[in-house]
Amino acid sequence: EKHDSLRYRLLPYLYSTAYEQYQTGMPMMRALVLEFQDDPNTYDITDQYMLGDNLMVCPVTTSGARSRVVYFPGGTWYDYWTGERYTGKRYVTIACPLEQIPLFVKAGGVIPTQPAMQYVGEKMVDTITLDLYPGGHGTFPLYRDDGHTLSYQQGDYALTRLTVETTAGKDGSALTIPPAACTVGPARPPRPSPPPESPSPSQTAPPRRRAWPAPSTPPAPLVSPDWTSGQQSTSRSPSPS
């Protein structure tokens, strides 16, 4: 239940990340080496991954385990559940109770959330909460559309580019939202409609007629199947008088 609620609360973050994938091809779930290619420690890690730009997910894959070792790439990281802070480029043993998957946020990240609900559309979403994690610099494109139609292909969507800046020597961060927070972005051209199917020859060709010989020449024998015996029978039309 805890993680079901988290999924719906994170929908603004997940939806925006899906938009990034649609625009750039960058997958939502990313191996650590994709994001931290200069860190050799990430090359062989297969049980942690980035979910979008800011979340690092560390599933527990050992039956009965109540803790696991997590590698933190360079930078500063925060435990999503407790807010505890970790310095990067080191391994840490993390407690992982059964009801809580280890989840961490990169410093400088923005996590947009919405109220919890039981299913999409249960409540009108009129408030988006922005969770800021200080200690770094980052940007996040918050994407929204009507959620029902393909109008986004004609440019009917809102894209708010959030920027987080941390002042040197201070532990706080400032969120910058452009004056035109919601802007209509360029639309991808709609996919062309497939050409209409050509009618089959049977629909366009005129009915075929058998060309019979002239009356002065006896017609050739006609071969027709004998449906009762499974054999072919041969018959000849009567000769013209």
PDB file of C-alpha atoms in Angstrom:
ATOM      1  CA  GLU A   1       0.000   0.000   0.000  1.00  0.00           C
ATOM      2  CA  LYS A   2       2.861   2.370   0.807  1.00  0.00           C
ATOM      3  CA  HIS A   3       4.443   1.905  -2.599  1.00  0.00           C
ATOM      4  CA  ASP A   4       1.087   2.049  -4.407  1.00  0.00           C
ATOM      5  CA  SER A   5       0.518   5.462  -2.853  1.00  0.00           C
ATOM      6  CA  LEU A   6       4.057   6.518  -3.794  1.00  0.00           C
ATOM      7  CA  ARG A   7       3.459   5.578  -7.417  1.00  0.00           C
ATOM      8  CA  TYR A   8       0.434   7.882  -7.715  1.00  0.00           C
ATOM      9  CA  ARG A   9       2.150  10.706  -5.822  1.00  0.00           C
ATOM     10  CA  LEU A  10       5.115  10.499  -8.210  1.00  0.00           C
ATOM     11  CA  LEU A  11       2.995  10.641 -11.369  1.00  0.00           C
ATOM     12  CA  PRO A  12       4.053  14.232 -12.258  1.00  0.00           C
ATOM     13  CA  TYR A  13       7.695  13.125 -12.053  1.00  0.00           C
ATOM     14  CA  LEU A  14       7.089   9.903 -13.988  1.00  0.00           C
ATOM     15  CA  TYR A  15       4.949  11.626 -16.634  1.00  0.00           C
ATOM     16  CA  SER A  16       7.600  14.288 -17.201  1.00  0.00           C
ATOM     17  CA  THR A  17      10.279  11.607 -17.450  1.00  0.00           C
ATOM     18  CA  ALA A  18       8.155   9.740 -20.001  1.00  0.00           C
ATOM     19  CA  TYR A  19       7.958  12.970 -22.009  1.00  0.00           C
ATOM     20  CA  GLU A  20      11.764  13.182 -21.970  1.00  0.00           C
ATOM     21  CA  GLN A  21      11.929   9.613 -23.270  1.00  0.00           C
ATOM     22  CA  TYR A  22       9.433  10.493 -26.024  1.00  0.00           C
ATOM     23  CA  GLN A  23      11.506  13.506 -27.090  1.00  0.00           C
ATOM     24  CA  THR A  24      15.063  12.191 -26.741  1.00  0.00           C
ATOM     25  CA  GLY A  25      14.945   8.399 -26.521  1.00  0.00           C
ATOM     26  CA  MET A  26      16.585   8.447 -23.075  1.00  0.00           C
ATOM     27  CA  PRO A  27      14.967   5.551 -21.155  1.00  0.00           C
ATOM     28  CA  MET A  28      13.126   6.130 -17.907  1.00  0.00           C
ATOM     29  CA  MET A  29      15.058   3.331 -16.179  1.00  0.00           C
ATOM     30  CA  ARG A  30      18.808   3.823 -16.650  1.00  0.00           C
ATOM     31  CA  ALA A  31      21.817   1.773 -15.621  1.00  0.00           C
ATOM     32  CA  LEU A  32      24.122   3.788 -13.379  1.00  0.00           C
ATOM     33  CA  VAL A  33      26.881   3.616 -15.983  1.00  0.00           C
ATOM     34  CA  LEU A  34      24.665   5.549 -18.404  1.00  0.00           C
ATOM     35  CA  GLU A  35      24.487   8.522 -16.042  1.00  0.00           C
ATOM     36  CA  PHE A  36      27.947   8.216 -14.470  1.00  0.00           C
ATOM     37  CA  GLN A  37      30.220   7.063 -17.271  1.00  0.00           C
ATOM     38  CA  ASP A  38      33.351   8.536 -15.659  1.00  0.00           C
ATOM     39  CA  ASP A  39      32.906   6.425 -12.514  1.00  0.00           C
ATOM     40  CA  PRO A  40      34.399   2.932 -13.026  1.00  0.00           C
ATOM     41  CA  ASN A  41      32.600   1.691  -9.892  1.00  0.00           C
ATOM     42  CA  THR A  42      29.293   1.872 -11.749  1.00  0.00           C
ATOM     43  CA  TYR A  43      30.369  -0.334 -14.647  1.00  0.00           C
ATOM     44  CA  ASP A  44      29.386  -3.658 -13.030  1.00  0.00           C
ATOM     45  CA  ILE A  45      26.446  -2.571 -10.857  1.00  0.00           C
ATOM     46  CA  THR A  46      23.326  -4.365 -12.046  1.00  0.00           C
ATOM     47  CA  ASP A  47      21.052  -4.126  -8.971  1.00  0.00           C
ATOM     48  CA  GLN A  48      20.702  -0.322  -8.792  1.00  0.00           C
ATOM     49  CA  TYR A  49      19.315   2.014 -11.423  1.00  0.00           C
ATOM     50  CA  MET A  50      18.307   5.612 -12.013  1.00  0.00           C
ATOM     51  CA  LEU A  51      14.605   6.349 -12.485  1.00  0.00           C
ATOM     52  CA  GLY A  52      14.720   9.552 -14.478  1.00  0.00           C
ATOM     53  CA  ASP A  53      17.334  12.183 -13.706  1.00  0.00           C
ATOM     54  CA  ASN A  54      16.975  12.414  -9.934  1.00  0.00           C
ATOM     55  CA  LEU A  55      15.855   9.141  -8.327  1.00  0.00           C
ATOM     56  CA  MET A  56      18.110   6.145  -7.652  1.00  0.00           C
ATOM     57  CA  VAL A  57      16.291   2.880  -6.909  1.00  0.00           C
ATOM     58  CA  CYS A  58      18.076   0.048  -5.080  1.00  0.00           C
ATOM     59  CA  PRO A  59      15.859  -3.069  -5.029  1.00  0.00           C
ATOM     60  CA  VAL A  60      16.448  -5.826  -2.490  1.00  0.00           C
ATOM     61  CA  THR A  61      17.019  -9.013  -4.484  1.00  0.00           C
ATOM     62  CA  THR A  62      18.094 -11.393  -1.695  1.00  0.00           C
ATOM     63  CA  SER A  63      15.341 -13.339   0.041  1.00  0.00           C
ATOM     64  CA  GLY A  64      14.971 -12.432   3.716  1.00  0.00           C
ATOM     65  CA  ALA A  65      17.541  -9.613   3.589  1.00  0.00           C
ATOM     66  CA  ARG A  66      17.009  -6.684   5.961  1.00  0.00           C
ATOM     67  CA  SER A  67      19.928  -4.629   4.677  1.00  0.00           C
ATOM     68  CA  ARG A  68      21.969  -4.227   1.533  1.00  0.00           C
ATOM     69  CA  VAL A  69      25.066  -2.438   0.290  1.00  0.00           C
ATOM     70  CA  VAL A  70      24.379   0.641  -1.833  1.00  0.00           C
ATOM     71  CA  TYR A  71      26.932   2.450  -3.952  1.00  0.00           C
ATOM     72  CA  PHE A  72      26.523   6.226  -4.141  1.00  0.00           C
ATOM     73  CA  PRO A  73      28.050   7.825  -7.262  1.00  0.00           C
ATOM     74  CA  GLY A  74      29.775  11.191  -7.027  1.00  0.00           C
ATOM     75  CA  GLY A  75      27.903  14.072  -5.432  1.00  0.00           C
ATOM     76  CA  THR A  76      25.487  14.216  -2.528  1.00  0.00           C
ATOM     77  CA  TRP A  77      22.469  11.962  -2.066  1.00  0.00           C
ATOM     78  CA  TYR A  78      19.424  11.984   0.213  1.00  0.00           C
ATOM     79  CA  ASP A  79      17.388   9.073   1.546  1.00  0.00           C
ATOM     80  CA  TYR A  80      13.914   9.688   0.119  1.00  0.00           C
ATOM     81  CA  TRP A  81      12.190   8.264   3.208  1.00  0.00           C
ATOM     82  CA  THR A  82      14.251   9.762   6.033  1.00  0.00           C
ATOM     83  CA  GLY A  83      16.110  12.704   4.480  1.00  0.00           C
ATOM     84  CA  GLU A  84      19.468  11.357   5.680  1.00  0.00           C
ATOM     85  CA  ARG A  85      22.376  12.712   3.669  1.00  0.00           C
ATOM     86  CA  TYR A  86      25.154  10.637   2.070  1.00  0.00           C
ATOM     87  CA  THR A  87      28.408  11.637   0.420  1.00  0.00           C
ATOM     88  CA  GLY A  88      29.071  10.074  -2.965  1.00  0.00           C
ATOM     89  CA  LYS A  89      31.741   7.726  -4.298  1.00  0.00           C
ATOM     90  CA  ARG A  90      31.460   5.263  -1.441  1.00  0.00           C
ATOM     91  CA  TYR A  91      29.641   2.094  -0.423  1.00  0.00           C
ATOM     92  CA  VAL A  92      27.191   2.179   2.495  1.00  0.00           C
ATOM     93  CA  THR A  93      25.168  -0.586   4.157  1.00  0.00           C
ATOM     94  CA  ILE A  94      21.539   0.539   4.202  1.00  0.00           C
ATOM     95  CA  ALA A  95      18.743  -0.887   6.342  1.00  0.00           C
ATOM     96  CA  CYS A  96      15.840  -2.020   4.186  1.00  0.00           C
ATOM     97  CA  PRO A  97      12.725  -3.154   6.057  1.00  0.00           C
ATOM     98  CA  LEU A  98      10.293  -5.284   4.132  1.00  0.00           C
ATOM     99  CA  GLU A  99       7.815  -2.452   3.588  1.00  0.00           C
ATOM    100  CA  GLN A 100      10.356   0.064   2.265  1.00  0.00           C
ATOM    101  CA  ILE A 101      12.502  -0.145  -0.855  1.00  0.00           C
ATOM    102  CA  PRO A 102      15.763   1.879  -0.682  1.00  0.00           C
ATOM    103  CA  LEU A 103      15.211   5.071  -2.672  1.00  0.00           C
ATOM    104  CA  PHE A 104      17.584   8.045  -2.945  1.00  0.00           C
ATOM    105  CA  VAL A 105      17.490  11.500  -4.512  1.00  0.00           C
ATOM    106  CA  LYS A 106      20.425  13.285  -6.097  1.00  0.00           C
ATOM    107  CA  ALA A 107      21.342  16.675  -4.597  1.00  0.00           C
ATOM    108  CA  GLY A 108      20.057  19.504  -6.763  1.00  0.00           C
ATOM    109  CA  GLY A 109      17.119  17.394  -7.828  1.00  0.00           C
ATOM    110  CA  VAL A 110      13.481  18.402  -8.035  1.00  0.00           C
ATOM    111  CA  ILE A 111      10.755  15.835  -7.386  1.00  0.00           C
ATOM    112  CA  PRO A 112       7.254  17.071  -8.338  1.00  0.00           C
ATOM    113  CA  THR A 113       4.449  15.219  -6.572  1.00  0.00           C
ATOM    114  CA  GLN A 114       0.670  15.293  -6.420  1.00  0.00           C
ATOM    115  CA  PRO A 115      -1.838  14.187  -3.771  1.00  0.00           C
ATOM    116  CA  ALA A 116      -2.108  10.440  -3.208  1.00  0.00           C
ATOM    117  CA  MET A 117      -5.055   8.671  -4.796  1.00  0.00           C
ATOM    118  CA  GLN A 118      -6.344   5.180  -5.506  1.00  0.00           C
ATOM    119  CA  TYR A 119      -6.434   5.470  -9.291  1.00  0.00           C
ATOM    120  CA  VAL A 120      -5.687   8.012 -12.001  1.00  0.00           C
ATOM    121  CA  GLY A 121      -8.439  10.604 -12.171  1.00  0.00           C
ATOM    122  CA  GLU A 122      -9.906   9.859  -8.750  1.00  0.00           C
ATOM    123  CA  LYS A 123      -9.249  13.478  -7.698  1.00  0.00           C
ATOM    124  CA  MET A 124      -8.790  16.752  -9.510  1.00  0.00           C
ATOM    125  CA  VAL A 125      -5.066  17.594  -9.370  1.00  0.00           C
ATOM    126  CA  ASP A 126      -4.920  21.335  -8.733  1.00  0.00           C
ATOM    127  CA  THR A 127      -1.729  21.379  -6.647  1.00  0.00           C
ATOM    128  CA  ILE A 128       1.743  20.191  -7.579  1.00  0.00           C
ATOM    129  CA  THR A 129       4.277  20.047  -4.744  1.00  0.00           C
ATOM    130  CA  LEU A 130       7.952  20.545  -5.619  1.00  0.00           C
ATOM    131  CA  ASP A 131      10.401  18.776  -3.301  1.00  0.00           C
ATOM    132  CA  LEU A 132      13.874  20.369  -3.530  1.00  0.00           C
ATOM    133  CA  TYR A 133      17.073  18.625  -2.449  1.00  0.00           C
ATOM    134  CA  PRO A 134      19.846  21.167  -1.752  1.00  0.00           C
ATOM    135  CA  GLY A 135      23.559  20.823  -2.352  1.00  0.00           C
ATOM    136  CA  GLY A 136      23.791  20.825  -6.118  1.00  0.00           C
ATOM    137  CA  HIS A 137      22.638  22.319  -9.383  1.00  0.00           C
ATOM    138  CA  GLY A 138      19.973  20.813 -11.566  1.00  0.00           C
ATOM    139  CA  THR A 139      17.108  21.345 -13.954  1.00  0.00           C
ATOM    140  CA  PHE A 140      13.855  19.531 -14.439  1.00  0.00           C
ATOM    141  CA  PRO A 141      11.297  19.927 -17.252  1.00  0.00           C
ATOM    142  CA  LEU A 142       7.840  19.617 -15.673  1.00  0.00           C
ATOM    143  CA  TYR A 143       5.499  18.443 -18.418  1.00  0.00           C
ATOM    144  CA  ARG A 144       1.700  18.401 -18.388  1.00  0.00           C
ATOM    145  CA  ASP A 145      -1.056  17.828 -20.929  1.00  0.00           C
ATOM    146  CA  ASP A 146      -4.724  16.931 -20.768  1.00  0.00           C
ATOM    147  CA  GLY A 147      -3.881  13.273 -20.176  1.00  0.00           C
ATOM    148  CA  HIS A 148      -6.682  12.041 -22.435  1.00  0.00           C
ATOM    149  CA  THR A 149      -6.192  13.041 -26.065  1.00  0.00           C
ATOM    150  CA  LEU A 150      -3.430  13.326 -28.662  1.00  0.00           C
ATOM    151  CA  SER A 151      -3.607  17.134 -28.646  1.00  0.00           C
ATOM    152  CA  TYR A 152      -0.002  17.277 -27.418  1.00  0.00           C
ATOM    153  CA  GLN A 153       1.041  16.321 -30.950  1.00  0.00           C
ATOM    154  CA  GLN A 154      -0.309  19.692 -32.093  1.00  0.00           C
ATOM    155  CA  GLY A 155       1.566  21.519 -29.312  1.00  0.00           C
ATOM    156  CA  ASP A 156      -1.224  21.569 -26.736  1.00  0.00           C
ATOM    157  CA  TYR A 157       0.850  20.968 -23.600  1.00  0.00           C
ATOM    158  CA  ALA A 158       2.611  22.920 -20.846  1.00  0.00           C
ATOM    159  CA  LEU A 159       6.353  22.650 -20.211  1.00  0.00           C
ATOM    160  CA  THR A 160       7.790  24.380 -17.132  1.00  0.00           C
ATOM    161  CA  ARG A 161      11.590  24.311 -16.904  1.00  0.00           C
ATOM    162  CA  LEU A 162      12.620  24.290 -13.245  1.00  0.00           C
ATOM    163  CA  THR A 163      16.170  25.249 -12.263  1.00  0.00           C
ATOM    164  CA  VAL A 164      17.800  24.632  -8.871  1.00  0.00           C
ATOM    165  CA  GLU A 165      20.880  26.621  -7.838  1.00  0.00           C
ATOM    166  CA  THR A 166      22.888  26.221  -4.645  1.00  0.00           C
ATOM    167  CA  THR A 167      24.970  29.146  -3.402  1.00  0.00           C
ATOM    168  CA  ALA A 168      28.521  28.231  -2.428  1.00  0.00           C
ATOM    169  CA  GLY A 169      28.975  28.045   1.338  1.00  0.00           C
ATOM    170  CA  LYS A 170      25.248  27.817   2.008  1.00  0.00           C
ATOM    171  CA  ASP A 171      23.128  24.767   2.645  1.00  0.00           C
ATOM    172  CA  GLY A 172      20.005  26.121   0.969  1.00  0.00           C
ATOM    173  CA  SER A 173      18.901  26.042  -2.642  1.00  0.00           C
ATOM    174  CA  ALA A 174      16.889  28.442  -4.753  1.00  0.00           C
ATOM    175  CA  LEU A 175      14.295  27.323  -7.251  1.00  0.00           C
ATOM    176  CA  THR A 176      14.000  29.386 -10.415  1.00  0.00           C
ATOM    177  CA  ILE A 177      10.881  29.215 -12.556  1.00  0.00           C
ATOM    178  CA  PRO A 178      10.906  31.231 -15.805  1.00  0.00           C
ATOM    179  CA  PRO A 179       8.441  34.151 -15.966  1.00  0.00           C
ATOM    180  CA  ALA A 180       6.386  32.228 -18.509  1.00  0.00           C
ATOM    181  CA  ALA A 181       6.227  29.096 -16.401  1.00  0.00           C
ATOM    182  CA  CYS A 182       3.822  27.317 -18.710  1.00  0.00           C
ATOM    183  CA  THR A 183       4.808  27.567 -22.334  1.00  0.00           C
ATOM    184  CA  VAL A 184       3.522  25.789 -25.386  1.00  0.00           C
ATOM    185  CA  GLY A 185       6.376  23.885 -26.944  1.00  0.00           C
ATOM    186  CA  PRO A 186       6.930  22.859 -30.530  1.00  0.00           C
ATOM    187  CA  ALA A 187       4.816  19.981 -31.618  1.00  0.00           C
ATOM    188  CA  ARG A 188       6.017  16.984 -33.461  1.00  0.00           C
ATOM    189  CA  PRO A 189       4.372  16.719 -36.861  1.00  0.00           C
ATOM    190  CA  PRO A 190       1.496  14.281 -36.713  1.00  0.00           C
ATOM    191  CA  ARG A 191       2.093  10.922 -38.224  1.00  0.00           C
ATOM    192  CA  PRO A 192       0.839  10.800 -41.811  1.00  0.00           C
ATOM    193  CA  SER A 193      -2.285   8.802 -42.368  1.00  0.00           C
ATOM    194  CA  PRO A 194      -1.693   5.524 -44.167  1.00  0.00           C
ATOM    195  CA  PRO A 195      -2.680   5.584 -47.845  1.00  0.00           C
ATOM    196  CA  PRO A 196      -6.074   4.061 -48.627  1.00  0.00           C
ATOM    197  CA  GLU A 197      -5.914   0.420 -49.451  1.00  0.00           C
ATOM    198  CA  SER A 198      -6.116  -0.359 -53.148  1.00  0.00           C
ATOM    199  CA  PRO A 199      -9.103  -2.484 -54.009  1.00  0.00           C
ATOM    200  CA  SER A 200      -8.312  -6.069 -54.763  1.00  0.00           C
ATOM    201  CA  PRO A 201      -8.401  -7.239 -58.401  1.00  0.00           C
ATOM    202  CA  SER A 202     -11.606  -9.113 -57.713  1.00  0.00           C
ATOM    203  CA  GLN A 203     -13.257  -5.804 -56.825  1.00  0.00           C
ATOM    204  CA  THR A 204     -12.139  -3.874 -59.886  1.00  0.00           C
ATOM    205  CA  ALA A 205     -11.739  -6.375 -62.708  1.00  0.00           C
ATOM    206  CA  PRO A 206     -14.808  -6.896 -64.954  1.00  0.00           C
ATOM    207  CA  PRO A 207     -16.422 -10.297 -64.790  1.00  0.00           C
ATOM    208  CA  ARG A 208     -14.538 -12.851 -66.860  1.00  0.00           C
ATOM    209  CA  ARG A 209     -16.453 -14.669 -69.588  1.00  0.00           C
ATOM    210  CA  ARG A 210     -15.532 -17.921 -71.273  1.00  0.00           C
ATOM    211  CA  ALA A 211     -14.792 -17.484 -74.966  1.00  0.00           C
ATOM    212  CA  TRP A 212     -16.623 -20.278 -76.783  1.00  0.00           C
ATOM    213  CA  PRO A 213     -15.476 -21.453 -80.239  1.00  0.00           C
ATOM    214  CA  ALA A 214     -17.368 -20.344 -83.305  1.00  0.00           C
ATOM    215  CA  PRO A 215     -20.448 -22.469 -84.097  1.00  0.00           C
ATOM    216  CA  SER A 216     -18.769 -23.963 -87.195  1.00  0.00           C
ATOM    217  CA  THR A 217     -16.139 -25.647 -85.009  1.00  0.00           C
ATOM    218  CA  PRO A 218     -17.131 -28.297 -82.496  1.00  0.00           C
ATOM    219  CA  PRO A 219     -16.286 -27.067 -79.001  1.00  0.00           C
ATOM    220  CA  ALA A 220     -13.496 -28.719 -77.047  1.00  0.00           C
ATOM    221  CA  PRO A 221     -14.446 -31.238 -74.382  1.00  0.00           C
ATOM    222  CA  LEU A 222     -15.357 -29.683 -71.082  1.00  0.00           C
ATOM    223  CA  VAL A 223     -13.713 -31.194 -67.994  1.00  0.00           C
ATOM    224  CA  SER A 224     -15.718 -30.813 -64.833  1.00  0.00           C
ATOM    225  CA  PRO A 225     -15.293 -32.451 -61.413  1.00  0.00           C
ATOM    226  CA  ASP A 226     -17.674 -35.186 -60.431  1.00  0.00           C
ATOM    227  CA  TRP A 227     -18.345 -34.055 -56.813  1.00  0.00           C
ATOM    228  CA  THR A 228     -20.057 -37.286 -55.860  1.00  0.00           C
ATOM    229  CA  SER A 229     -17.288 -39.696 -56.886  1.00  0.00           C
ATOM    230  CA  GLY A 230     -14.258 -37.452 -56.467  1.00  0.00           C
ATOM    231  CA  GLN A 231     -13.319 -38.133 -60.143  1.00  0.00           C
ATOM    232  CA  GLN A 232     -13.315 -35.847 -63.117  1.00  0.00           C
ATOM    233  CA  SER A 233     -15.890 -36.526 -65.802  1.00  0.00           C
ATOM    234  CA  THR A 234     -15.541 -35.581 -69.432  1.00  0.00           C
ATOM    235  CA  SER A 235     -18.506 -34.577 -71.528  1.00  0.00           C
ATOM    236  CA  ARG A 236     -18.862 -33.096 -74.971  1.00  0.00           C
ATOM    237  CA  SER A 237     -21.430 -30.607 -76.001  1.00  0.00           C
ATOM    238  CA  PRO A 238     -23.688 -31.832 -78.761  1.00  0.00           C
ATOM    239  CA  SER A 239     -22.369 -31.145 -82.226  1.00  0.00           C
ATOM    240  CA  PRO A 240     -24.046 -28.266 -83.995  1.00  0.00           C
ATOM    241  CA  SER A 241     -26.602 -29.417 -86.456  1.00  0.00           C
TER     242      SER A 241
END
